[in-house]
């Protein structure tokens, strides 16, 4: 039997062997929206773009294969992928969801899906007792993010899947932060993976996309119906852009991981910093589980400054690092979750998980680590001077 290629090779070769007509080493963009039928009752496999289109199909097959799933579905954004997944549920259904959740997912559940009679309970999904007490007779699925964004809380995926199977619940995992290069939840028992491919998979802050990967024939067939019926599918051009990004995923993730760890160590030793949340640090409560279920660490982490008054001048003084929302691109970005990505999450939930006004999230890019350390060091020093001068004026 032919041995399966290593993931680095499979990533680099996405779409490379798929166009026998021309031998093109990267799969072309087919912009056609309609496909001729050879004759009545026959199809080339392609009929109408929303249902299936050639460039998107190559991406979807690659995504399914990388995540060890049975089918992949490319969507116009991560939110479109989430909406499509949640359409599996209806009136009266209940979900158990990670407490420290991506703000957009929370908003979708609370503002939109609630109108269709779908309810959710938010719990620490690494606490099996909390999961069990949140479970109701109408619970249909558990939805987890691990690590969470921004606090990097780790959930034991295998343990949750075992619990979920015992109660016939689906396990849905948002694998945006680690990507299949570092973590493959379907191999640990999950049923559905969702990605904001806008982040690491695309990797260059230049394409908006989402992916769904399913395990099992019945679930895959159901998802195909939802994907086609809802219609929030990815365009051929964006499908190509995303595959182009994914070819270098292995190289980028290795550098993101190395840089983020270097910056986490630097900040941990900085006098203006109170706390660093990075699962790669041995003192992180999820460190051991993370090492067991993933082969590496993502490039984002967060940290708390000692005084909230540091935040404004720090964000004003960073130069190389951009003050911008989003994550997972080659360029380093820093965000302020309490007022940006997590503004839609009620203050009680934010406080319960610790997303407060001293917390900053850092998506570490692939620049040289020394340049990033210098930029951050300069900005923290400038912030400290401003605070001191401010205190002096008042005193
Ligand atoms: C960005 C993000 C999403 C939403 O994806 P979009 O591509 O922005 O629609 C969902 N989950 C996580 C973890 C994200 O970071």
Tab-separated table of C-alpha atoms and ligand atoms in Angstrom:
chain	number	residue	atom	x	y	z
A	1	UNK	CA	0.000	0.000	0.000
A	2	UNK	CA	1.168	3.496	-0.775
A	3	UNK	CA	2.211	5.351	2.341
A	4	UNK	CA	0.266	8.515	3.128
A	5	UNK	CA	2.315	11.631	2.510
A	6	UNK	CA	3.253	13.810	5.470
A	7	UNK	CA	0.980	16.792	6.098
A	8	UNK	CA	3.618	19.312	4.890
A	9	UNK	CA	3.687	17.560	1.489
A	10	UNK	CA	-0.079	17.266	1.267
A	11	UNK	CA	-0.473	20.964	2.050
A	12	UNK	CA	2.106	22.091	-0.501
A	13	UNK	CA	0.499	19.889	-3.174
A	14	UNK	CA	-3.144	20.995	-2.737
A	15	UNK	CA	-4.714	20.898	-6.188
A	16	UNK	CA	-1.417	20.113	-7.934
A	17	UNK	CA	-2.428	16.800	-9.477
A	18	UNK	CA	-6.015	17.645	-10.260
A	19	UNK	CA	-6.062	19.194	-13.715
A	20	UNK	CA	-5.126	16.425	-16.173
A	21	UNK	CA	-6.406	18.494	-19.106
A	22	UNK	CA	-3.508	20.970	-18.844
A	23	UNK	CA	-1.229	19.610	-16.103
A	24	UNK	CA	-1.355	23.010	-14.366
A	25	UNK	CA	0.565	22.702	-11.075
A	26	UNK	CA	-1.977	24.879	-9.313
A	27	UNK	CA	-5.633	24.212	-9.885
A	28	UNK	CA	-7.237	26.907	-12.088
A	29	UNK	CA	-10.119	29.208	-11.194
A	30	UNK	CA	-13.290	28.037	-12.930
A	31	UNK	CA	-15.629	30.993	-12.809
A	32	UNK	CA	-18.455	29.172	-14.633
A	33	UNK	CA	-21.794	29.279	-12.844
A	34	UNK	CA	-23.411	26.675	-15.142
A	35	UNK	CA	-22.169	23.410	-16.650
A	36	UNK	CA	-23.420	21.666	-19.789
A	37	UNK	CA	-25.244	18.397	-19.427
A	38	UNK	CA	-23.922	15.903	-22.008
A	39	UNK	CA	-27.496	14.695	-22.532
A	40	UNK	CA	-30.759	14.284	-20.692
A	41	UNK	CA	-30.209	12.525	-17.391
A	42	UNK	CA	-26.419	12.987	-17.534
A	43	UNK	CA	-24.107	15.318	-15.642
A	44	UNK	CA	-20.350	15.924	-15.563
A	45	UNK	CA	-20.730	15.994	-11.771
A	46	UNK	CA	-21.143	19.756	-11.958
A	47	UNK	CA	-24.529	21.384	-12.648
A	48	UNK	CA	-24.789	24.754	-10.950
A	49	UNK	CA	-22.098	26.639	-9.038
A	50	UNK	CA	-23.859	26.894	-5.682
A	51	UNK	CA	-24.248	23.126	-5.409
A	52	UNK	CA	-20.748	22.206	-6.580
A	53	UNK	CA	-18.020	23.985	-8.500
A	54	UNK	CA	-14.622	22.701	-9.632
A	55	UNK	CA	-12.203	25.056	-7.831
A	56	UNK	CA	-14.205	24.923	-4.620
A	57	UNK	CA	-14.388	21.106	-4.832
A	58	UNK	CA	-10.599	20.793	-4.849
A	59	UNK	CA	-10.436	22.962	-1.731
A	60	UNK	CA	-13.240	21.033	-0.018
A	61	UNK	CA	-11.627	17.659	-0.698
A	62	UNK	CA	-8.286	18.921	0.610
A	63	UNK	CA	-9.926	20.308	3.762
A	64	UNK	CA	-11.747	17.027	4.445
A	65	UNK	CA	-8.560	15.045	3.938
A	66	UNK	CA	-6.429	17.327	6.152
A	67	UNK	CA	-8.919	17.117	9.032
A	68	UNK	CA	-9.442	13.330	8.604
A	69	UNK	CA	-13.110	13.932	7.756
A	70	UNK	CA	-15.462	12.557	5.103
A	71	UNK	CA	-16.657	15.796	3.493
A	72	UNK	CA	-15.684	19.464	3.355
A	73	UNK	CA	-17.851	22.516	2.667
A	74	UNK	CA	-16.380	25.908	1.820
A	75	UNK	CA	-18.414	28.894	2.972
A	76	UNK	CA	-18.262	32.625	2.354
A	77	UNK	CA	-17.023	33.288	5.923
A	78	UNK	CA	-16.509	31.572	9.245
A	79	UNK	CA	-19.856	32.991	10.380
A	80	UNK	CA	-21.546	31.537	7.271
A	81	UNK	CA	-20.040	28.154	8.179
A	82	UNK	CA	-21.381	28.484	11.738
A	83	UNK	CA	-24.848	29.483	10.516
A	84	UNK	CA	-24.876	26.473	8.177
A	85	UNK	CA	-23.865	24.107	10.997
A	86	UNK	CA	-26.424	25.545	13.422
A	87	UNK	CA	-29.147	24.973	10.784
A	88	UNK	CA	-28.899	21.311	11.801
A	89	UNK	CA	-30.925	22.378	14.837
A	90	UNK	CA	-34.418	23.797	15.224
A	91	UNK	CA	-37.250	24.817	17.495
A	92	UNK	CA	-36.750	23.534	21.038
A	93	UNK	CA	-33.166	22.341	20.585
A	94	UNK	CA	-30.509	23.196	23.146
A	95	UNK	CA	-26.707	23.436	22.841
A	96	UNK	CA	-23.934	23.385	25.445
A	97	UNK	CA	-21.252	25.873	24.435
A	98	UNK	CA	-17.762	26.980	25.596
A	99	UNK	CA	-18.021	29.911	27.997
A	100	UNK	CA	-15.004	31.818	26.644
A	101	UNK	CA	-16.463	31.950	23.147
A	102	UNK	CA	-15.661	33.878	19.965
A	103	UNK	CA	-17.888	36.994	20.160
A	104	UNK	CA	-19.466	36.467	16.737
A	105	UNK	CA	-20.557	32.933	17.608
A	106	UNK	CA	-22.159	34.204	20.805
A	107	UNK	CA	-23.977	36.944	18.876
A	108	UNK	CA	-25.222	34.462	16.246
A	109	UNK	CA	-26.614	32.179	18.945
A	110	UNK	CA	-28.174	34.898	21.075
A	111	UNK	CA	-29.464	37.343	18.455
A	112	UNK	CA	-30.370	35.107	15.517
A	113	UNK	CA	-30.749	31.458	16.487
A	114	UNK	CA	-32.743	32.361	19.593
A	115	UNK	CA	-35.444	33.608	17.190
A	116	UNK	CA	-35.720	30.072	15.829
A	117	UNK	CA	-36.162	28.577	19.291
A	118	UNK	CA	-32.580	27.341	19.673
A	119	UNK	CA	-31.097	27.957	23.131
A	120	UNK	CA	-27.565	27.649	24.488
A	121	UNK	CA	-25.916	27.283	27.900
A	122	UNK	CA	-22.374	28.594	28.321
A	123	UNK	CA	-20.062	26.530	30.514
A	124	UNK	CA	-16.407	25.722	31.071
A	125	UNK	CA	-16.296	22.768	28.678
A	126	UNK	CA	-13.250	21.320	30.410
A	127	UNK	CA	-15.377	20.732	33.515
A	128	UNK	CA	-17.332	17.512	32.937
A	129	UNK	CA	-19.554	18.218	35.952
A	130	UNK	CA	-20.458	21.612	34.501
A	131	UNK	CA	-21.223	19.954	31.156
A	132	UNK	CA	-23.401	17.374	32.834
A	133	UNK	CA	-25.369	19.908	34.845
A	134	UNK	CA	-25.945	22.022	31.714
A	135	UNK	CA	-27.311	19.038	29.786
A	136	UNK	CA	-31.086	18.910	29.305
A	137	UNK	CA	-33.416	16.359	27.698
A	138	UNK	CA	-33.480	18.553	24.544
A	139	UNK	CA	-29.688	19.065	24.317
A	140	UNK	CA	-28.473	18.123	20.847
A	141	UNK	CA	-24.808	19.109	20.708
A	142	UNK	CA	-21.777	20.457	22.495
A	143	UNK	CA	-19.776	23.235	20.833
A	144	UNK	CA	-16.167	23.799	21.868
A	145	UNK	CA	-13.287	26.083	21.089
A	146	UNK	CA	-9.863	24.936	22.275
A	147	UNK	CA	-7.811	26.929	22.884
A	148	UNK	CA	-10.381	29.653	23.452
A	149	UNK	CA	-9.909	33.152	22.180
A	150	UNK	CA	-8.684	35.298	23.876
A	151	UNK	CA	-7.955	33.517	27.188
A	152	UNK	CA	-6.443	30.347	25.752
A	153	UNK	CA	-8.461	27.995	27.921
A	154	UNK	CA	-7.942	24.351	26.934
A	155	UNK	CA	-10.648	21.705	26.709
A	156	UNK	CA	-9.881	17.988	26.684
A	157	UNK	CA	-11.466	17.139	23.319
A	158	UNK	CA	-11.379	13.353	23.807
A	159	UNK	CA	-13.074	13.575	27.219
A	160	UNK	CA	-15.855	15.815	25.883
A	161	UNK	CA	-16.417	13.522	22.886
A	162	UNK	CA	-16.725	10.473	25.160
A	163	UNK	CA	-19.268	12.306	27.319
A	164	UNK	CA	-21.166	13.547	24.238
A	165	UNK	CA	-21.338	10.079	22.649
A	166	UNK	CA	-22.718	8.606	25.861
A	167	UNK	CA	-25.639	11.046	25.600
A	168	UNK	CA	-25.951	10.901	21.790
A	169	UNK	CA	-24.896	14.517	21.331
A	170	UNK	CA	-22.904	15.870	18.403
A	171	UNK	CA	-19.509	17.384	19.192
A	172	UNK	CA	-18.673	20.476	17.143
A	173	UNK	CA	-15.165	21.951	17.394
A	174	UNK	CA	-14.028	25.378	16.216
A	175	UNK	CA	-10.466	24.489	15.158
A	176	UNK	CA	-9.568	27.955	13.809
A	177	UNK	CA	-6.701	28.619	16.202
A	178	UNK	CA	-4.695	25.423	15.799
A	179	UNK	CA	-5.598	24.286	12.252
A	180	UNK	CA	-5.245	20.636	11.176
A	181	UNK	CA	-1.488	21.140	11.126
A	182	UNK	CA	-1.429	21.105	14.945
A	183	UNK	CA	-4.747	19.523	15.997
A	184	UNK	CA	-7.293	17.167	14.374
A	185	UNK	CA	-10.379	16.862	16.606
A	186	UNK	CA	-12.192	14.394	14.305
A	187	UNK	CA	-9.443	11.878	15.132
A	188	UNK	CA	-10.306	12.404	18.816
A	189	UNK	CA	-14.003	11.619	18.295
A	190	UNK	CA	-15.582	14.931	17.198
A	191	UNK	CA	-18.277	15.016	14.490
A	192	UNK	CA	-17.994	18.478	12.933
A	193	UNK	CA	-15.126	20.952	12.520
A	194	UNK	CA	-15.593	24.607	11.724
A	195	UNK	CA	-12.841	26.988	10.638
A	196	UNK	CA	-12.687	30.659	10.123
A	197	UNK	CA	-10.327	30.093	7.190
A	198	UNK	CA	-9.923	33.880	7.170
A	199	UNK	CA	-7.328	33.324	9.901
A	200	UNK	CA	-4.433	30.818	9.720
A	201	UNK	CA	-5.598	28.748	6.751
A	202	UNK	CA	-5.723	31.794	4.461
A	203	UNK	CA	-2.929	33.286	6.498
A	204	UNK	CA	-2.344	36.593	4.706
A	205	UNK	CA	-5.153	38.835	5.984
A	206	UNK	CA	-6.582	38.943	2.449
A	207	UNK	CA	-9.384	36.395	2.103
A	208	UNK	CA	-12.653	35.910	4.007
A	209	UNK	CA	-13.694	32.237	4.134
A	210	UNK	CA	-15.096	29.477	6.310
A	211	UNK	CA	-14.843	25.700	6.214
A	212	UNK	CA	-16.977	22.889	7.598
A	213	UNK	CA	-15.645	19.343	7.787
A	214	UNK	CA	-17.938	16.459	8.737
A	215	UNK	CA	-17.432	12.865	9.752
A	216	UNK	CA	-19.964	10.168	8.831
A	217	UNK	CA	-22.032	9.599	5.674
A	218	UNK	CA	-25.398	10.667	7.070
A	219	UNK	CA	-24.133	13.887	8.661
A	220	UNK	CA	-22.129	14.728	5.518
A	221	UNK	CA	-25.206	14.267	3.317
A	222	UNK	CA	-27.294	16.456	5.631
A	223	UNK	CA	-24.606	19.163	5.635
A	224	UNK	CA	-24.464	19.101	1.812
A	225	UNK	CA	-28.208	19.877	1.735
A	226	UNK	CA	-27.802	22.748	4.226
A	227	UNK	CA	-24.751	24.162	2.417
A	228	UNK	CA	-26.579	24.199	-0.915
A	229	UNK	CA	-29.903	25.384	0.516
A	230	UNK	CA	-28.508	28.239	2.606
A	231	UNK	CA	-26.147	29.202	-0.206
A	232	UNK	CA	-23.435	31.010	1.768
A	233	UNK	CA	-20.790	29.270	-0.366
A	234	UNK	CA	-17.259	30.363	-1.283
A	235	UNK	CA	-16.563	31.869	-4.719
A	236	UNK	CA	-14.102	30.212	-7.136
A	237	UNK	CA	-11.606	33.086	-6.803
A	238	UNK	CA	-11.691	33.018	-3.007
A	239	UNK	CA	-11.394	29.222	-3.092
A	240	UNK	CA	-8.207	29.623	-5.117
A	241	UNK	CA	-6.864	32.325	-2.789
A	242	UNK	CA	-7.483	30.115	0.208
A	243	UNK	CA	-5.705	27.107	-1.341
A	244	UNK	CA	-2.781	29.346	-2.201
A	245	UNK	CA	-2.536	30.316	1.447
A	246	UNK	CA	-2.900	26.753	2.705
A	247	UNK	CA	0.081	25.541	0.669
A	248	UNK	CA	2.412	27.336	3.111
A	249	UNK	CA	0.453	26.533	6.290
A	250	UNK	CA	3.140	24.245	7.757
A	251	UNK	CA	5.930	26.800	7.416
A	252	UNK	CA	3.798	29.603	8.769
A	253	UNK	CA	2.448	27.681	11.769
A	254	UNK	CA	5.935	26.635	12.821
A	255	UNK	CA	7.094	30.253	12.750
A	256	UNK	CA	3.911	31.578	14.412
A	257	UNK	CA	4.393	29.060	17.219
A	258	UNK	CA	8.068	29.913	17.742
A	259	UNK	CA	7.499	33.678	17.658
A	260	UNK	CA	4.505	33.580	19.996
A	261	UNK	CA	6.412	31.529	22.563
A	262	UNK	CA	9.363	33.935	22.391
A	263	UNK	CA	7.061	36.926	22.887
A	264	UNK	CA	5.162	35.193	25.712
A	265	UNK	CA	8.445	34.568	27.556
A	266	UNK	CA	9.512	38.160	26.976
A	267	UNK	CA	6.240	39.592	28.325
A	268	UNK	CA	6.232	37.233	31.290
A	269	UNK	CA	9.463	38.856	32.451
A	270	UNK	CA	8.330	42.442	31.783
A	271	UNK	CA	7.617	44.643	34.844
A	272	UNK	CA	4.500	46.247	33.264
A	273	UNK	CA	2.855	42.863	32.624
A	274	UNK	CA	0.726	41.131	35.258
A	275	UNK	CA	-0.127	37.855	33.538
A	276	UNK	CA	0.487	35.962	30.291
A	277	UNK	CA	-2.022	33.424	28.951
A	278	UNK	CA	-0.180	30.984	26.692
A	279	UNK	CA	-0.788	27.206	26.817
A	280	UNK	CA	2.833	26.619	25.822
A	281	UNK	CA	4.003	27.975	29.190
A	282	UNK	CA	4.393	25.140	31.737
A	283	UNK	CA	2.407	27.036	34.406
A	284	UNK	CA	-0.651	27.323	32.127
A	285	UNK	CA	-3.458	25.137	33.572
A	286	UNK	CA	-4.139	23.568	30.156
A	287	UNK	CA	-0.489	22.929	29.282
A	288	UNK	CA	-0.546	19.169	29.742
A	289	UNK	CA	-3.848	18.529	27.894
A	290	UNK	CA	-2.713	20.821	25.090
A	291	UNK	CA	0.518	18.851	24.675
A	292	UNK	CA	-1.378	15.582	24.666
A	293	UNK	CA	-3.997	16.459	22.044
A	294	UNK	CA	-2.079	18.853	19.784
A	295	UNK	CA	1.342	18.743	18.180
A	296	UNK	CA	2.014	22.461	18.650
A	297	UNK	CA	0.831	25.847	19.830
A	298	UNK	CA	-1.001	28.534	17.956
A	299	UNK	CA	0.452	31.984	17.276
A	300	UNK	CA	-1.968	33.926	19.406
A	301	UNK	CA	-1.965	34.502	23.111
A	302	UNK	CA	-3.098	37.211	25.473
A	303	UNK	CA	-1.675	39.116	28.394
A	304	UNK	CA	-2.798	41.511	31.093
A	305	UNK	CA	-0.949	44.712	31.820
A	306	UNK	CA	-0.678	45.729	35.475
A	307	UNK	CA	-2.588	48.968	34.970
A	308	UNK	CA	-5.433	49.537	32.456
A	309	UNK	CA	-3.967	52.995	31.772
A	310	UNK	CA	-1.134	51.280	29.870
A	311	UNK	CA	-3.495	50.091	27.141
A	312	UNK	CA	-4.206	53.330	25.257
A	313	UNK	CA	-0.569	54.553	24.972
A	314	UNK	CA	0.696	51.023	24.239
A	315	UNK	CA	-1.668	50.680	21.263
A	316	UNK	CA	-0.683	54.181	20.108
A	317	UNK	CA	3.072	53.482	20.259
A	318	UNK	CA	3.324	50.076	18.555
A	319	UNK	CA	4.697	50.492	15.021
A	320	UNK	CA	5.563	47.125	13.489
A	321	UNK	CA	2.660	45.447	15.291
A	322	UNK	CA	-0.638	46.796	13.928
A	323	UNK	CA	-3.536	47.696	16.198
A	324	UNK	CA	-6.193	45.749	14.310
A	325	UNK	CA	-8.832	43.057	14.764
A	326	UNK	CA	-8.418	39.572	13.334
A	327	UNK	CA	-5.681	37.017	13.809
A	328	UNK	CA	-3.713	34.323	12.051
A	329	UNK	CA	-2.053	36.364	9.306
A	330	UNK	CA	1.643	36.772	8.537
A	331	UNK	CA	1.488	40.329	9.929
A	332	UNK	CA	1.411	40.802	13.713
A	333	UNK	CA	-1.801	42.334	15.056
A	334	UNK	CA	-2.855	43.390	18.510
A	335	UNK	CA	-6.451	43.826	19.714
A	336	UNK	CA	-8.259	44.968	22.820
A	337	UNK	CA	-10.959	42.284	23.258
A	338	UNK	CA	-13.116	44.042	25.886
A	339	UNK	CA	-14.030	46.825	23.464
A	340	UNK	CA	-13.537	45.071	20.103
A	341	UNK	CA	-13.953	41.357	19.407
A	342	UNK	CA	-15.852	40.685	22.637
A	343	UNK	CA	-17.994	43.828	22.890
A	344	UNK	CA	-21.148	41.797	22.127
A	345	UNK	CA	-20.602	39.488	25.080
A	346	UNK	CA	-22.359	40.734	28.243
A	347	UNK	CA	-20.091	42.166	30.934
A	348	UNK	CA	-21.055	39.394	33.427
A	349	UNK	CA	-19.803	36.651	31.084
A	350	UNK	CA	-16.723	38.678	30.141
A	351	UNK	CA	-15.893	39.213	33.810
A	352	UNK	CA	-16.549	35.565	34.647
A	353	UNK	CA	-13.945	34.433	32.122
A	354	UNK	CA	-11.562	37.339	32.735
A	355	UNK	CA	-11.833	39.428	29.548
A	356	UNK	CA	-11.335	42.731	31.377
A	357	UNK	CA	-9.966	46.171	30.538
A	358	UNK	CA	-6.340	45.120	31.158
A	359	UNK	CA	-6.393	42.254	28.655
A	360	UNK	CA	-4.713	42.512	25.254
A	361	UNK	CA	-4.668	39.838	22.569
A	362	UNK	CA	-1.616	39.394	20.410
A	363	UNK	CA	-1.689	37.578	17.064
A	364	UNK	CA	2.010	37.077	16.479
A	365	UNK	CA	3.020	37.154	12.815
A	366	UNK	CA	6.027	35.692	11.045
A	367	UNK	CA	8.317	38.734	11.330
A	368	UNK	CA	11.640	38.304	13.139
A	369	UNK	CA	11.047	37.802	16.865
A	370	UNK	CA	13.709	40.364	17.823
A	371	UNK	CA	11.931	43.097	15.858
A	372	UNK	CA	8.636	42.238	17.551
A	373	UNK	CA	10.252	42.257	20.999
A	374	UNK	CA	11.876	45.630	20.255
A	375	UNK	CA	8.574	47.136	19.050
A	376	UNK	CA	6.681	45.932	22.090
A	377	UNK	CA	9.493	46.958	24.451
A	378	UNK	CA	9.581	50.489	23.007
A	379	UNK	CA	5.800	50.861	23.207
A	380	UNK	CA	5.655	49.628	26.815
A	381	UNK	CA	8.496	51.973	27.761
A	382	UNK	CA	6.788	54.937	26.063
A	383	UNK	CA	3.542	54.056	27.845
A	384	UNK	CA	5.338	53.873	31.201
A	385	UNK	CA	6.915	57.317	30.652
A	386	UNK	CA	3.556	58.862	29.769
A	387	UNK	CA	1.925	57.432	32.880
A	388	UNK	CA	4.756	58.680	35.060
A	389	UNK	CA	4.549	62.164	33.568
A	390	UNK	CA	0.758	62.128	34.010
A	391	UNK	CA	1.139	61.146	37.675
A	392	UNK	CA	3.800	63.863	38.077
A	393	UNK	CA	1.426	66.544	36.684
A	394	UNK	CA	-1.255	65.585	39.134
A	395	UNK	CA	1.146	65.308	42.046
B	1	LIG	C1	-12.880	34.921	13.198
B	1	LIG	C2	-13.461	33.759	13.882
B	1	LIG	C3	-14.728	33.273	13.536
B	1	LIG	C4	-15.603	33.955	12.488
B	1	LIG	O1	-15.047	33.819	11.206
B	1	LIG	P1	-15.168	34.926	10.022
B	1	LIG	O2	-14.335	34.324	8.954
B	1	LIG	O3	-14.655	36.227	10.552
B	1	LIG	O4	-16.612	35.015	9.648
B	1	LIG	C5	-15.197	32.152	14.198
B	1	LIG	N1	-14.464	31.544	15.156
B	1	LIG	C6	-13.249	31.986	15.518
B	1	LIG	C7	-12.484	31.284	16.584
B	1	LIG	C8	-12.701	33.108	14.897
B	1	LIG	O5	-11.499	33.554	15.260
